[in-house]
């Protein structure tokens, strides 16, 4: 059904008039021009399109706009605050936790939700909670290191 | 080129700053473009101006036909230029894979960026530096020998007033002077090469601002979904487009074999595609993923001898025991996270196509041909590429986007979905290897007769000391195969041929060591006089803490070694096998690599880790299932690639070898992954896996045989 949907996007109010069954991924990328969120599989199988909805990491390729109404959406473009990288982004840079970078937005946002839930994750927690985000370049080992580092940095920040 | 239009186009794309797109003017390099005008297809232009431009602001543009696929060459190539030119690494702006701005290049593959292209870029930098020094000497009226250069500033240390910057010398112009035979720096003088600076693409990639082909937002773009056949070899009989044509805003295009639906929104185009009613004629499937191996033996061309020494008859005579074995591996997909994508836009008789490709210049040529345009009017721009691994050498989507843009008069984007990506992939070929070997009574390997069908001959010849040997190869990944040998396209897959050939050789060596009751590392070393190979094996053993034992020792440890593109690599692994489930967990991998001079140590380690992780896939799960030309893989639910939960502890060792020029590091470690895991499984449970991938079913079968 075509309707106007209001939500919060990266901290700012957003309104789109769309078919409410359309998936958030396409609205972000092509209606709103936020191309940091990537298409990888279109079927919730890779995590390239991960964004934060409320406090949860969701697959925007299977998230219809009707589920977004009234909610808070955070994409990779909204993670930097006042020009400063988020500690997870800092850690990804420091560890070079990417190669081609195509999975990176999804990895960072999935890690963001992971650290909301488990601020002090063990390595095994990270492996388990990141398991559905795929990376073909094999950046996994550095992504794990980066998440651990970010967890440490955020703990310090929080104090 | 009109600089204003160039700048405005860049401005309108909203790209700038660090990375691939730079806001300085670069003239097109038409004189360097056409391969026909080059002395050889491998060589690039001799004029250093083709590779570098010094801007009036002191920034250095480095133009290379290579592309950034993730392997980090945006950074490592910048390091090479900064080193030779003596400028700050941060002042180098890379322009990559743009056919209007960069000198012609064959493509980014085969670990050649560093090995083949690197020396050319260094030579360009060294010559430019020498010319600039000469110009500075004239300007400052000081002999060149007294001058020094640092960060693009030439100065006379004995008189501080005598200084001039590259930017002042060049004033944003082309450098018209040339010098012959300027030597490059010796390794001992390196200050930028050999370091691990922050990757140039880091900031863009962690903030989502890095642009890939599908991110090119051109106003008025139509998104195309294309009607695809259900199987390779199927032909379109009839298509009813009336349903799709009724969707508001959808355009239907039928142009010969190309049937597409287009809409301003990709998801609407996708729905419209579902409304096409098409009938195809499908050939009877002749072969499937089970029968393919027998088929290959029959359908392959006549074998070529690719290496021979001694005499097989003599080897047979000397042999006290003969071991024969057959090794198989399946088709494997590249499956980059970014599917093949392209955006094409016509403007004033010129077409610009942004493509996710490893081969921008060949794609430009193909586009010109397909569109009937002169190559000068075709520009291919390669933004960041979301993984290639050999699979983005073929780029049909670029031609499809351009044809549709021409027909519709609008910019057109083609992004393959995951099923199309599997369907049109040029797989690593399925292959068969047979090895007949003989050992003398004293335990020495004296006979080696190796034949590979399907994979190709790279690194098929053994590097072990074997007096009587022959290596043959029948058909491969590089084309020229008889029609129908492979039911779909095959092509280069990270270290082409070599994964197959290494799996067979290193498994077989392990079998021989086991039969001789000897430790597999000691058995290898006793047949190795190649010093570089001995060194990587010994380095890996030291780090791993290898303790000699006969297999199967129950510990689950394995070793394998190999060569790819001039790089030597030895790998050791530890696995745990769950016999009931047939499941394998790789717990630890140690990998030692000798790649000659290392340009960027951290970048090399990153590539090694990537290769090792990716290699777990073809070793354990990755296999393309098919029925004739129908590819059954549609998405990642059936085609399982490595995941976080598989992750072993990875330890990488870089052997410092300044005597050998830099060779590639992005592919070699993957070649050992099949054999090292097979050998470790054998050591764990005494089951020998002869077929890749080593799925739970195959492991359980092998356990039954054991
Ligand atoms: S694109 Fe959404 S999970 Fe893959
Ligand atoms: S960095 Fe390329 S897919 Fe993860």
PDB file of N, CA, C and O in Angstrom, chain A residues 22 26 29-31 35-36 38-41 43 45-46 76 85 89 93 96 98-102 104 127 130-134 136-138 140 142, chain B residues 69-70 198-199 205-206 208 211-212 214-215 223 265-267 333-335 337 387 389 413 418 602 606-607 609-610 622 635-637 643-645:
ATOM      1  N   UNK A  22       7.734  -2.200   0.228  1.00  0.00           N
ATOM      2  CA  UNK A  22       9.087  -2.101  -0.336  1.00  0.00           C
ATOM      3  C   UNK A  22      10.125  -2.294   0.761  1.00  0.00           C
ATOM      4  O   UNK A  22       9.941  -1.914   1.905  1.00  0.00           O
ATOM      5  N   UNK A  26      16.258  -0.722  -0.581  1.00  0.00           N
ATOM      6  CA  UNK A  26      16.111   0.020  -1.841  1.00  0.00           C
ATOM      7  C   UNK A  26      15.762   1.467  -1.575  1.00  0.00           C
ATOM      8  O   UNK A  26      16.190   2.372  -2.295  1.00  0.00           O
ATOM      9  N   UNK A  29      19.069   3.154  -0.459  1.00  0.00           N
ATOM     10  CA  UNK A  29      20.076   3.308  -1.527  1.00  0.00           C
ATOM     11  C   UNK A  29      19.598   4.214  -2.655  1.00  0.00           C
ATOM     12  O   UNK A  29      20.355   5.057  -3.136  1.00  0.00           O
ATOM     13  N   UNK A  30      18.364   3.996  -3.097  1.00  0.00           N
ATOM     14  CA  UNK A  30      17.978   4.660  -4.339  1.00  0.00           C
ATOM     15  C   UNK A  30      16.990   5.808  -4.144  1.00  0.00           C
ATOM     16  O   UNK A  30      16.958   6.714  -4.955  1.00  0.00           O
ATOM     17  N   UNK A  31      16.183   5.791  -3.080  1.00  0.00           N
ATOM     18  CA  UNK A  31      15.304   6.938  -2.852  1.00  0.00           C
ATOM     19  C   UNK A  31      16.033   7.999  -2.034  1.00  0.00           C
ATOM     20  O   UNK A  31      15.850   9.186  -2.253  1.00  0.00           O
ATOM     21  N   UNK A  35      24.198   5.126  -0.084  1.00  0.00           N
ATOM     22  CA  UNK A  35      24.700   3.923  -0.757  1.00  0.00           C
ATOM     23  C   UNK A  35      25.717   3.142   0.077  1.00  0.00           C
ATOM     24  O   UNK A  35      26.265   2.154  -0.397  1.00  0.00           O
ATOM     25  N   UNK A  36      25.951   3.590   1.311  1.00  0.00           N
ATOM     26  CA  UNK A  36      26.872   2.824   2.159  1.00  0.00           C
ATOM     27  C   UNK A  36      26.309   1.462   2.547  1.00  0.00           C
ATOM     28  O   UNK A  36      27.050   0.538   2.872  1.00  0.00           O
ATOM     29  N   UNK A  38      24.847  -1.989   1.517  1.00  0.00           N
ATOM     30  CA  UNK A  38      25.109  -2.729   0.271  1.00  0.00           C
ATOM     31  C   UNK A  38      24.127  -3.863   0.030  1.00  0.00           C
ATOM     32  O   UNK A  38      23.622  -4.481   0.971  1.00  0.00           O
ATOM     33  N   UNK A  39      23.957  -4.165  -1.246  1.00  0.00           N
ATOM     34  CA  UNK A  39      23.214  -5.356  -1.651  1.00  0.00           C
ATOM     35  C   UNK A  39      24.206  -6.499  -1.880  1.00  0.00           C
ATOM     36  O   UNK A  39      25.168  -6.346  -2.621  1.00  0.00           O
ATOM     37  N   UNK A  40      23.943  -7.645  -1.250  1.00  0.00           N
ATOM     38  CA  UNK A  40      24.822  -8.792  -1.480  1.00  0.00           C
ATOM     39  C   UNK A  40      24.073 -10.037  -1.903  1.00  0.00           C
ATOM     40  O   UNK A  40      24.574 -10.818  -2.707  1.00  0.00           O
ATOM     41  N   UNK A  41      22.876 -10.243  -1.362  1.00  0.00           N
ATOM     42  CA  UNK A  41      22.172 -11.489  -1.665  1.00  0.00           C
ATOM     43  C   UNK A  41      20.664 -11.294  -1.808  1.00  0.00           C
ATOM     44  O   UNK A  41      19.990 -12.086  -2.444  1.00  0.00           O
ATOM     45  N   UNK A  43      18.402 -11.843   0.292  1.00  0.00           N
ATOM     46  CA  UNK A  43      17.609 -12.889   0.932  1.00  0.00           C
ATOM     47  C   UNK A  43      18.053 -13.166   2.365  1.00  0.00           C
ATOM     48  O   UNK A  43      17.978 -14.298   2.836  1.00  0.00           O
ATOM     49  N   UNK A  45      20.896 -13.515   3.656  1.00  0.00           N
ATOM     50  CA  UNK A  45      21.905 -14.568   3.782  1.00  0.00           C
ATOM     51  C   UNK A  45      23.344 -14.075   3.852  1.00  0.00           C
ATOM     52  O   UNK A  45      24.263 -14.880   3.947  1.00  0.00           O
ATOM     53  N   UNK A  46      23.568 -12.763   3.763  1.00  0.00           N
ATOM     54  CA  UNK A  46      24.966 -12.325   3.744  1.00  0.00           C
ATOM     55  C   UNK A  46      25.282 -11.204   4.727  1.00  0.00           C
ATOM     56  O   UNK A  46      26.421 -11.064   5.155  1.00  0.00           O
ATOM     57  N   UNK A  76      25.408   3.214   8.168  1.00  0.00           N
ATOM     58  CA  UNK A  76      26.841   3.480   8.308  1.00  0.00           C
ATOM     59  C   UNK A  76      27.133   4.980   8.199  1.00  0.00           C
ATOM     60  O   UNK A  76      28.028   5.492   8.857  1.00  0.00           O
ATOM     61  N   UNK A  85      35.145   9.512  14.044  1.00  0.00           N
ATOM     62  CA  UNK A  85      34.793   8.116  13.817  1.00  0.00           C
ATOM     63  C   UNK A  85      34.303   7.492  15.114  1.00  0.00           C
ATOM     64  O   UNK A  85      34.774   7.835  16.206  1.00  0.00           O
ATOM     65  N   UNK A  89      34.582   2.042  14.133  1.00  0.00           N
ATOM     66  CA  UNK A  89      35.219   2.453  12.875  1.00  0.00           C
ATOM     67  C   UNK A  89      36.718   2.657  13.082  1.00  0.00           C
ATOM     68  O   UNK A  89      37.537   2.218  12.261  1.00  0.00           O
ATOM     69  N   UNK A  93      39.752   0.656  11.174  1.00  0.00           N
ATOM     70  CA  UNK A  93      40.866   1.306  10.464  1.00  0.00           C
ATOM     71  C   UNK A  93      42.192   0.797  11.024  1.00  0.00           C
ATOM     72  O   UNK A  93      43.084   0.375  10.289  1.00  0.00           O
ATOM     73  N   UNK A  96      42.919  -2.649   9.997  1.00  0.00           N
ATOM     74  CA  UNK A  96      42.666  -2.927   8.577  1.00  0.00           C
ATOM     75  C   UNK A  96      41.719  -4.129   8.454  1.00  0.00           C
ATOM     76  O   UNK A  96      42.037  -5.120   7.794  1.00  0.00           O
ATOM     77  N   UNK A  98      39.298  -4.944   6.810  1.00  0.00           N
ATOM     78  CA  UNK A  98      38.525  -4.983   5.569  1.00  0.00           C
ATOM     79  C   UNK A  98      39.533  -5.178   4.448  1.00  0.00           C
ATOM     80  O   UNK A  98      40.718  -4.890   4.621  1.00  0.00           O
ATOM     81  N   UNK A  99      39.050  -5.669   3.328  1.00  0.00           N
ATOM     82  CA  UNK A  99      39.881  -5.668   2.121  1.00  0.00           C
ATOM     83  C   UNK A  99      39.109  -4.919   1.040  1.00  0.00           C
ATOM     84  O   UNK A  99      39.277  -3.732   0.860  1.00  0.00           O
ATOM     85  N   UNK A 100      38.192  -5.644   0.366  1.00  0.00           N
ATOM     86  CA  UNK A 100      37.421  -4.938  -0.661  1.00  0.00           C
ATOM     87  C   UNK A 100      36.468  -3.938  -0.036  1.00  0.00           C
ATOM     88  O   UNK A 100      36.050  -2.985  -0.679  1.00  0.00           O
ATOM     89  N   UNK A 101      36.089  -4.157   1.219  1.00  0.00           N
ATOM     90  CA  UNK A 101      35.246  -3.192   1.921  1.00  0.00           C
ATOM     91  C   UNK A 101      33.757  -3.356   1.679  1.00  0.00           C
ATOM     92  O   UNK A 101      32.957  -2.613   2.244  1.00  0.00           O
ATOM     93  N   UNK A 102      33.399  -4.315   0.868  1.00  0.00           N
ATOM     94  CA  UNK A 102      31.985  -4.422   0.499  1.00  0.00           C
ATOM     95  C   UNK A 102      31.123  -4.927   1.659  1.00  0.00           C
ATOM     96  O   UNK A 102      29.966  -4.562   1.784  1.00  0.00           O
ATOM     97  N   UNK A 104      31.896  -4.330   4.754  1.00  0.00           N
ATOM     98  CA  UNK A 104      32.336  -3.593   5.942  1.00  0.00           C
ATOM     99  C   UNK A 104      31.216  -2.837   6.662  1.00  0.00           C
ATOM    100  O   UNK A 104      31.131  -2.879   7.885  1.00  0.00           O
ATOM    101  N   UNK A 127      32.515 -14.666  17.469  1.00  0.00           N
ATOM    102  CA  UNK A 127      32.397 -15.619  16.363  1.00  0.00           C
ATOM    103  C   UNK A 127      30.945 -16.035  16.168  1.00  0.00           C
ATOM    104  O   UNK A 127      30.465 -16.150  15.045  1.00  0.00           O
ATOM    105  N   UNK A 130      28.661 -12.882  15.022  1.00  0.00           N
ATOM    106  CA  UNK A 130      28.991 -12.335  13.699  1.00  0.00           C
ATOM    107  C   UNK A 130      28.819 -13.393  12.607  1.00  0.00           C
ATOM    108  O   UNK A 130      29.058 -13.121  11.427  1.00  0.00           O
ATOM    109  N   UNK A 131      28.442 -14.600  12.989  1.00  0.00           N
ATOM    110  CA  UNK A 131      28.545 -15.734  12.064  1.00  0.00           C
ATOM    111  C   UNK A 131      27.725 -15.582  10.789  1.00  0.00           C
ATOM    112  O   UNK A 131      28.077 -16.129   9.752  1.00  0.00           O
ATOM    113  N   UNK A 132      26.626 -14.838  10.853  1.00  0.00           N
ATOM    114  CA  UNK A 132      25.779 -14.721   9.664  1.00  0.00           C
ATOM    115  C   UNK A 132      26.161 -13.553   8.766  1.00  0.00           C
ATOM    116  O   UNK A 132      25.482 -13.281   7.776  1.00  0.00           O
ATOM    117  N   UNK A 133      27.222 -12.851   9.118  1.00  0.00           N
ATOM    118  CA  UNK A 133      27.736 -11.823   8.210  1.00  0.00           C
ATOM    119  C   UNK A 133      28.894 -12.411   7.420  1.00  0.00           C
ATOM    120  O   UNK A 133      29.894 -12.821   7.993  1.00  0.00           O
ATOM    121  N   UNK A 134      28.742 -12.432   6.095  1.00  0.00           N
ATOM    122  CA  UNK A 134      29.747 -13.089   5.268  1.00  0.00           C
ATOM    123  C   UNK A 134      30.775 -12.096   4.748  1.00  0.00           C
ATOM    124  O   UNK A 134      30.459 -10.946   4.464  1.00  0.00           O
ATOM    125  N   UNK A 136      33.846 -12.422   1.811  1.00  0.00           N
ATOM    126  CA  UNK A 136      34.532 -13.310   0.877  1.00  0.00           C
ATOM    127  C   UNK A 136      36.043 -13.074   0.861  1.00  0.00           C
ATOM    128  O   UNK A 136      36.801 -13.945   0.468  1.00  0.00           O
ATOM    129  N   UNK A 137      36.463 -11.881   1.265  1.00  0.00           N
ATOM    130  CA  UNK A 137      37.899 -11.585   1.221  1.00  0.00           C
ATOM    131  C   UNK A 137      38.661 -12.260   2.360  1.00  0.00           C
ATOM    132  O   UNK A 137      39.886 -12.292   2.347  1.00  0.00           O
ATOM    133  N   UNK A 138      37.955 -12.761   3.348  1.00  0.00           N
ATOM    134  CA  UNK A 138      38.653 -13.395   4.465  1.00  0.00           C
ATOM    135  C   UNK A 138      39.240 -12.391   5.442  1.00  0.00           C
ATOM    136  O   UNK A 138      40.341 -12.566   5.937  1.00  0.00           O
ATOM    137  N   UNK A 140      38.028 -11.941   8.309  1.00  0.00           N
ATOM    138  CA  UNK A 140      37.433 -12.326   9.600  1.00  0.00           C
ATOM    139  C   UNK A 140      38.348 -12.107  10.800  1.00  0.00           C
ATOM    140  O   UNK A 140      37.932 -11.571  11.814  1.00  0.00           O
ATOM    141  N   UNK A 142      40.766 -10.185  11.399  1.00  0.00           N
ATOM    142  CA  UNK A 142      40.958  -8.782  11.781  1.00  0.00           C
ATOM    143  C   UNK A 142      39.665  -8.148  12.283  1.00  0.00           C
ATOM    144  O   UNK A 142      39.699  -7.242  13.113  1.00  0.00           O
TER     145      UNK A 142
ATOM    146  N   UNK B  69      40.740  -4.134  -5.728  1.00  0.00           N
ATOM    147  CA  UNK B  69      39.750  -5.189  -5.500  1.00  0.00           C
ATOM    148  C   UNK B  69      39.661  -5.541  -4.030  1.00  0.00           C
ATOM    149  O   UNK B  69      38.907  -6.433  -3.654  1.00  0.00           O
ATOM    150  N   UNK B  70      40.494  -4.893  -3.225  1.00  0.00           N
ATOM    151  CA  UNK B  70      40.596  -5.269  -1.828  1.00  0.00           C
ATOM    152  C   UNK B  70      42.013  -5.680  -1.473  1.00  0.00           C
ATOM    153  O   UNK B  70      42.387  -5.734  -0.314  1.00  0.00           O
ATOM    154  N   UNK B 198      48.801   3.255   6.966  1.00  0.00           N
ATOM    155  CA  UNK B 198      47.348   3.082   6.926  1.00  0.00           C
ATOM    156  C   UNK B 198      46.912   2.992   5.464  1.00  0.00           C
ATOM    157  O   UNK B 198      47.378   3.754   4.620  1.00  0.00           O
ATOM    158  N   UNK B 199      46.031   2.050   5.183  1.00  0.00           N
ATOM    159  CA  UNK B 199      45.543   1.905   3.809  1.00  0.00           C
ATOM    160  C   UNK B 199      44.867   3.179   3.333  1.00  0.00           C
ATOM    161  O   UNK B 199      44.131   3.797   4.085  1.00  0.00           O
ATOM    162  N   UNK B 205      36.188   3.282   3.391  1.00  0.00           N
ATOM    163  CA  UNK B 205      35.542   1.980   3.545  1.00  0.00           C
ATOM    164  C   UNK B 205      34.870   1.804   4.896  1.00  0.00           C
ATOM    165  O   UNK B 205      33.891   1.071   4.998  1.00  0.00           O
ATOM    166  N   UNK B 206      35.349   2.473   5.930  1.00  0.00           N
ATOM    167  CA  UNK B 206      34.659   2.321   7.221  1.00  0.00           C
ATOM    168  C   UNK B 206      33.530   3.329   7.404  1.00  0.00           C
ATOM    169  O   UNK B 206      32.751   3.227   8.356  1.00  0.00           O
ATOM    170  N   UNK B 208      31.401   4.138   4.772  1.00  0.00           N
ATOM    171  CA  UNK B 208      30.360   3.912   3.757  1.00  0.00           C
ATOM    172  C   UNK B 208      30.428   4.891   2.606  1.00  0.00           C
ATOM    173  O   UNK B 208      29.515   4.934   1.781  1.00  0.00           O
ATOM    174  N   UNK B 211      32.866   4.345  -3.042  1.00  0.00           N
ATOM    175  CA  UNK B 211      31.878   4.111  -4.098  1.00  0.00           C
ATOM    176  C   UNK B 211      32.233   2.873  -4.916  1.00  0.00           C
ATOM    177  O   UNK B 211      33.376   2.714  -5.350  1.00  0.00           O
ATOM    178  N   UNK B 212      31.241   2.047  -5.109  1.00  0.00           N
ATOM    179  CA  UNK B 212      31.351   0.881  -5.983  1.00  0.00           C
ATOM    180  C   UNK B 212      30.477   1.172  -7.206  1.00  0.00           C
ATOM    181  O   UNK B 212      29.702   2.131  -7.204  1.00  0.00           O
ATOM    182  N   UNK B 214      27.750   0.129  -8.451  1.00  0.00           N
ATOM    183  CA  UNK B 214      26.297   0.294  -8.283  1.00  0.00           C
ATOM    184  C   UNK B 214      25.941   1.527  -7.465  1.00  0.00           C
ATOM    185  O   UNK B 214      24.772   1.861  -7.321  1.00  0.00           O
ATOM    186  N   UNK B 215      26.958   2.204  -6.908  1.00  0.00           N
ATOM    187  CA  UNK B 215      26.688   3.386  -6.087  1.00  0.00           C
ATOM    188  C   UNK B 215      26.705   4.672  -6.911  1.00  0.00           C
ATOM    189  O   UNK B 215      26.489   5.757  -6.375  1.00  0.00           O
ATOM    190  N   UNK B 223      16.900   1.206 -13.816  1.00  0.00           N
ATOM    191  CA  UNK B 223      17.489  -0.041 -13.340  1.00  0.00           C
ATOM    192  C   UNK B 223      16.942  -1.187 -14.183  1.00  0.00           C
ATOM    193  O   UNK B 223      15.733  -1.313 -14.341  1.00  0.00           O
ATOM    194  N   UNK B 265      13.122   2.319 -10.206  1.00  0.00           N
ATOM    195  CA  UNK B 265      13.427   1.657  -8.942  1.00  0.00           C
ATOM    196  C   UNK B 265      13.782   0.199  -9.225  1.00  0.00           C
ATOM    197  O   UNK B 265      13.024  -0.509  -9.896  1.00  0.00           O
ATOM    198  N   UNK B 266      14.907  -0.239  -8.683  1.00  0.00           N
ATOM    199  CA  UNK B 266      15.356  -1.598  -9.000  1.00  0.00           C
ATOM    200  C   UNK B 266      14.378  -2.673  -8.530  1.00  0.00           C
ATOM    201  O   UNK B 266      14.206  -3.696  -9.184  1.00  0.00           O
ATOM    202  N   UNK B 267      13.742  -2.425  -7.389  1.00  0.00           N
ATOM    203  CA  UNK B 267      12.849  -3.466  -6.868  1.00  0.00           C
ATOM    204  C   UNK B 267      11.579  -3.568  -7.707  1.00  0.00           C
ATOM    205  O   UNK B 267      11.010  -4.654  -7.841  1.00  0.00           O
ATOM    206  N   UNK B 333      32.813 -21.489  -7.222  1.00  0.00           N
ATOM    207  CA  UNK B 333      32.399 -20.138  -7.626  1.00  0.00           C
ATOM    208  C   UNK B 333      33.279 -19.073  -6.981  1.00  0.00           C
ATOM    209  O   UNK B 333      33.857 -19.295  -5.923  1.00  0.00           O
ATOM    210  N   UNK B 334      33.360 -17.925  -7.637  1.00  0.00           N
ATOM    211  CA  UNK B 334      34.114 -16.813  -7.046  1.00  0.00           C
ATOM    212  C   UNK B 334      33.319 -16.160  -5.910  1.00  0.00           C
ATOM    213  O   UNK B 334      33.890 -15.818  -4.889  1.00  0.00           O
ATOM    214  N   UNK B 335      32.024 -16.007  -6.154  1.00  0.00           N
ATOM    215  CA  UNK B 335      31.111 -15.475  -5.134  1.00  0.00           C
ATOM    216  C   UNK B 335      31.630 -14.242  -4.402  1.00  0.00           C
ATOM    217  O   UNK B 335      31.633 -14.208  -3.173  1.00  0.00           O
ATOM    218  N   UNK B 337      31.352 -10.650  -2.679  1.00  0.00           N
ATOM    219  CA  UNK B 337      30.161 -10.103  -2.021  1.00  0.00           C
ATOM    220  C   UNK B 337      29.455  -9.085  -2.917  1.00  0.00           C
ATOM    221  O   UNK B 337      28.239  -8.957  -2.884  1.00  0.00           O
ATOM    222  N   UNK B 387      35.556  -7.175  -4.442  1.00  0.00           N
ATOM    223  CA  UNK B 387      36.082  -8.531  -4.560  1.00  0.00           C
ATOM    224  C   UNK B 387      36.029  -9.022  -5.994  1.00  0.00           C
ATOM    225  O   UNK B 387      35.083  -8.734  -6.728  1.00  0.00           O
ATOM    226  N   UNK B 389      38.756 -11.965  -7.331  1.00  0.00           N
ATOM    227  CA  UNK B 389      39.311 -13.324  -7.235  1.00  0.00           C
ATOM    228  C   UNK B 389      39.425 -13.991  -8.600  1.00  0.00           C
ATOM    229  O   UNK B 389      39.478 -15.213  -8.692  1.00  0.00           O
ATOM    230  N   UNK B 413      21.493   1.138 -15.113  1.00  0.00           N
ATOM    231  CA  UNK B 413      22.266   0.351 -14.152  1.00  0.00           C
ATOM    232  C   UNK B 413      21.867  -1.117 -14.262  1.00  0.00           C
ATOM    233  O   UNK B 413      20.686  -1.441 -14.288  1.00  0.00           O
ATOM    234  N   UNK B 418      22.003 -12.442  -6.861  1.00  0.00           N
ATOM    235  CA  UNK B 418      22.928 -13.514  -6.461  1.00  0.00           C
ATOM    236  C   UNK B 418      22.790 -14.737  -7.357  1.00  0.00           C
ATOM    237  O   UNK B 418      23.779 -15.395  -7.682  1.00  0.00           O
ATOM    238  N   UNK B 602      52.220  -5.491   6.426  1.00  0.00           N
ATOM    239  CA  UNK B 602      50.891  -5.734   6.987  1.00  0.00           C
ATOM    240  C   UNK B 602      49.909  -6.090   5.878  1.00  0.00           C
ATOM    241  O   UNK B 602      49.067  -6.982   6.037  1.00  0.00           O
ATOM    242  N   UNK B 606      47.759  -9.516   5.579  1.00  0.00           N
ATOM    243  CA  UNK B 606      46.318  -9.447   5.402  1.00  0.00           C
ATOM    244  C   UNK B 606      45.885 -10.320   4.223  1.00  0.00           C
ATOM    245  O   UNK B 606      44.900 -11.056   4.308  1.00  0.00           O
ATOM    246  N   UNK B 607      46.641 -10.258   3.146  1.00  0.00           N
ATOM    247  CA  UNK B 607      46.335 -11.089   1.987  1.00  0.00           C
ATOM    248  C   UNK B 607      46.513 -12.572   2.308  1.00  0.00           C
ATOM    249  O   UNK B 607      45.766 -13.419   1.843  1.00  0.00           O
ATOM    250  N   UNK B 609      46.184 -13.975   5.297  1.00  0.00           N
ATOM    251  CA  UNK B 609      45.044 -14.376   6.137  1.00  0.00           C
ATOM    252  C   UNK B 609      43.799 -14.578   5.273  1.00  0.00           C
ATOM    253  O   UNK B 609      43.048 -15.537   5.456  1.00  0.00           O
ATOM    254  N   UNK B 610      43.612 -13.664   4.323  1.00  0.00           N
ATOM    255  CA  UNK B 610      42.447 -13.750   3.450  1.00  0.00           C
ATOM    256  C   UNK B 610      42.476 -15.022   2.621  1.00  0.00           C
ATOM    257  O   UNK B 610      41.466 -15.728   2.481  1.00  0.00           O
ATOM    258  N   UNK B 622      32.772 -25.804  -0.600  1.00  0.00           N
ATOM    259  CA  UNK B 622      32.350 -25.135  -1.833  1.00  0.00           C
ATOM    260  C   UNK B 622      32.355 -26.077  -3.024  1.00  0.00           C
ATOM    261  O   UNK B 622      33.375 -26.662  -3.382  1.00  0.00           O
ATOM    262  N   UNK B 635      22.056 -19.113  -4.091  1.00  0.00           N
ATOM    263  CA  UNK B 635      22.380 -18.165  -3.036  1.00  0.00           C
ATOM    264  C   UNK B 635      23.289 -18.855  -2.012  1.00  0.00           C
ATOM    265  O   UNK B 635      23.679 -20.009  -2.194  1.00  0.00           O
ATOM    266  N   UNK B 636      23.592 -18.137  -0.930  1.00  0.00           N
ATOM    267  CA  UNK B 636      24.560 -18.645   0.036  1.00  0.00           C
ATOM    268  C   UNK B 636      23.994 -19.714   0.955  1.00  0.00           C
ATOM    269  O   UNK B 636      24.713 -20.230   1.799  1.00  0.00           O
ATOM    270  N   UNK B 637      22.689 -20.051   0.807  1.00  0.00           N
ATOM    271  CA  UNK B 637      22.167 -21.115   1.666  1.00  0.00           C
ATOM    272  C   UNK B 637      22.686 -22.483   1.219  1.00  0.00           C
ATOM    273  O   UNK B 637      22.998 -23.324   2.055  1.00  0.00           O
ATOM    274  N   UNK B 643      32.875 -18.847   7.209  1.00  0.00           N
ATOM    275  CA  UNK B 643      32.183 -17.957   8.154  1.00  0.00           C
ATOM    276  C   UNK B 643      33.031 -17.791   9.408  1.00  0.00           C
ATOM    277  O   UNK B 643      34.002 -18.521   9.618  1.00  0.00           O
ATOM    278  N   UNK B 644      32.604 -16.861  10.242  1.00  0.00           N
ATOM    279  CA  UNK B 644      33.357 -16.599  11.481  1.00  0.00           C
ATOM    280  C   UNK B 644      33.546 -17.855  12.316  1.00  0.00           C
ATOM    281  O   UNK B 644      34.610 -18.080  12.887  1.00  0.00           O
ATOM    282  N   UNK B 645      32.496 -18.690  12.396  1.00  0.00           N
ATOM    283  CA  UNK B 645      32.592 -19.850  13.289  1.00  0.00           C
ATOM    284  C   UNK B 645      33.623 -20.873  12.799  1.00  0.00           C
ATOM    285  O   UNK B 645      33.989 -21.773  13.541  1.00  0.00           O
TER     286      UNK B 645
END
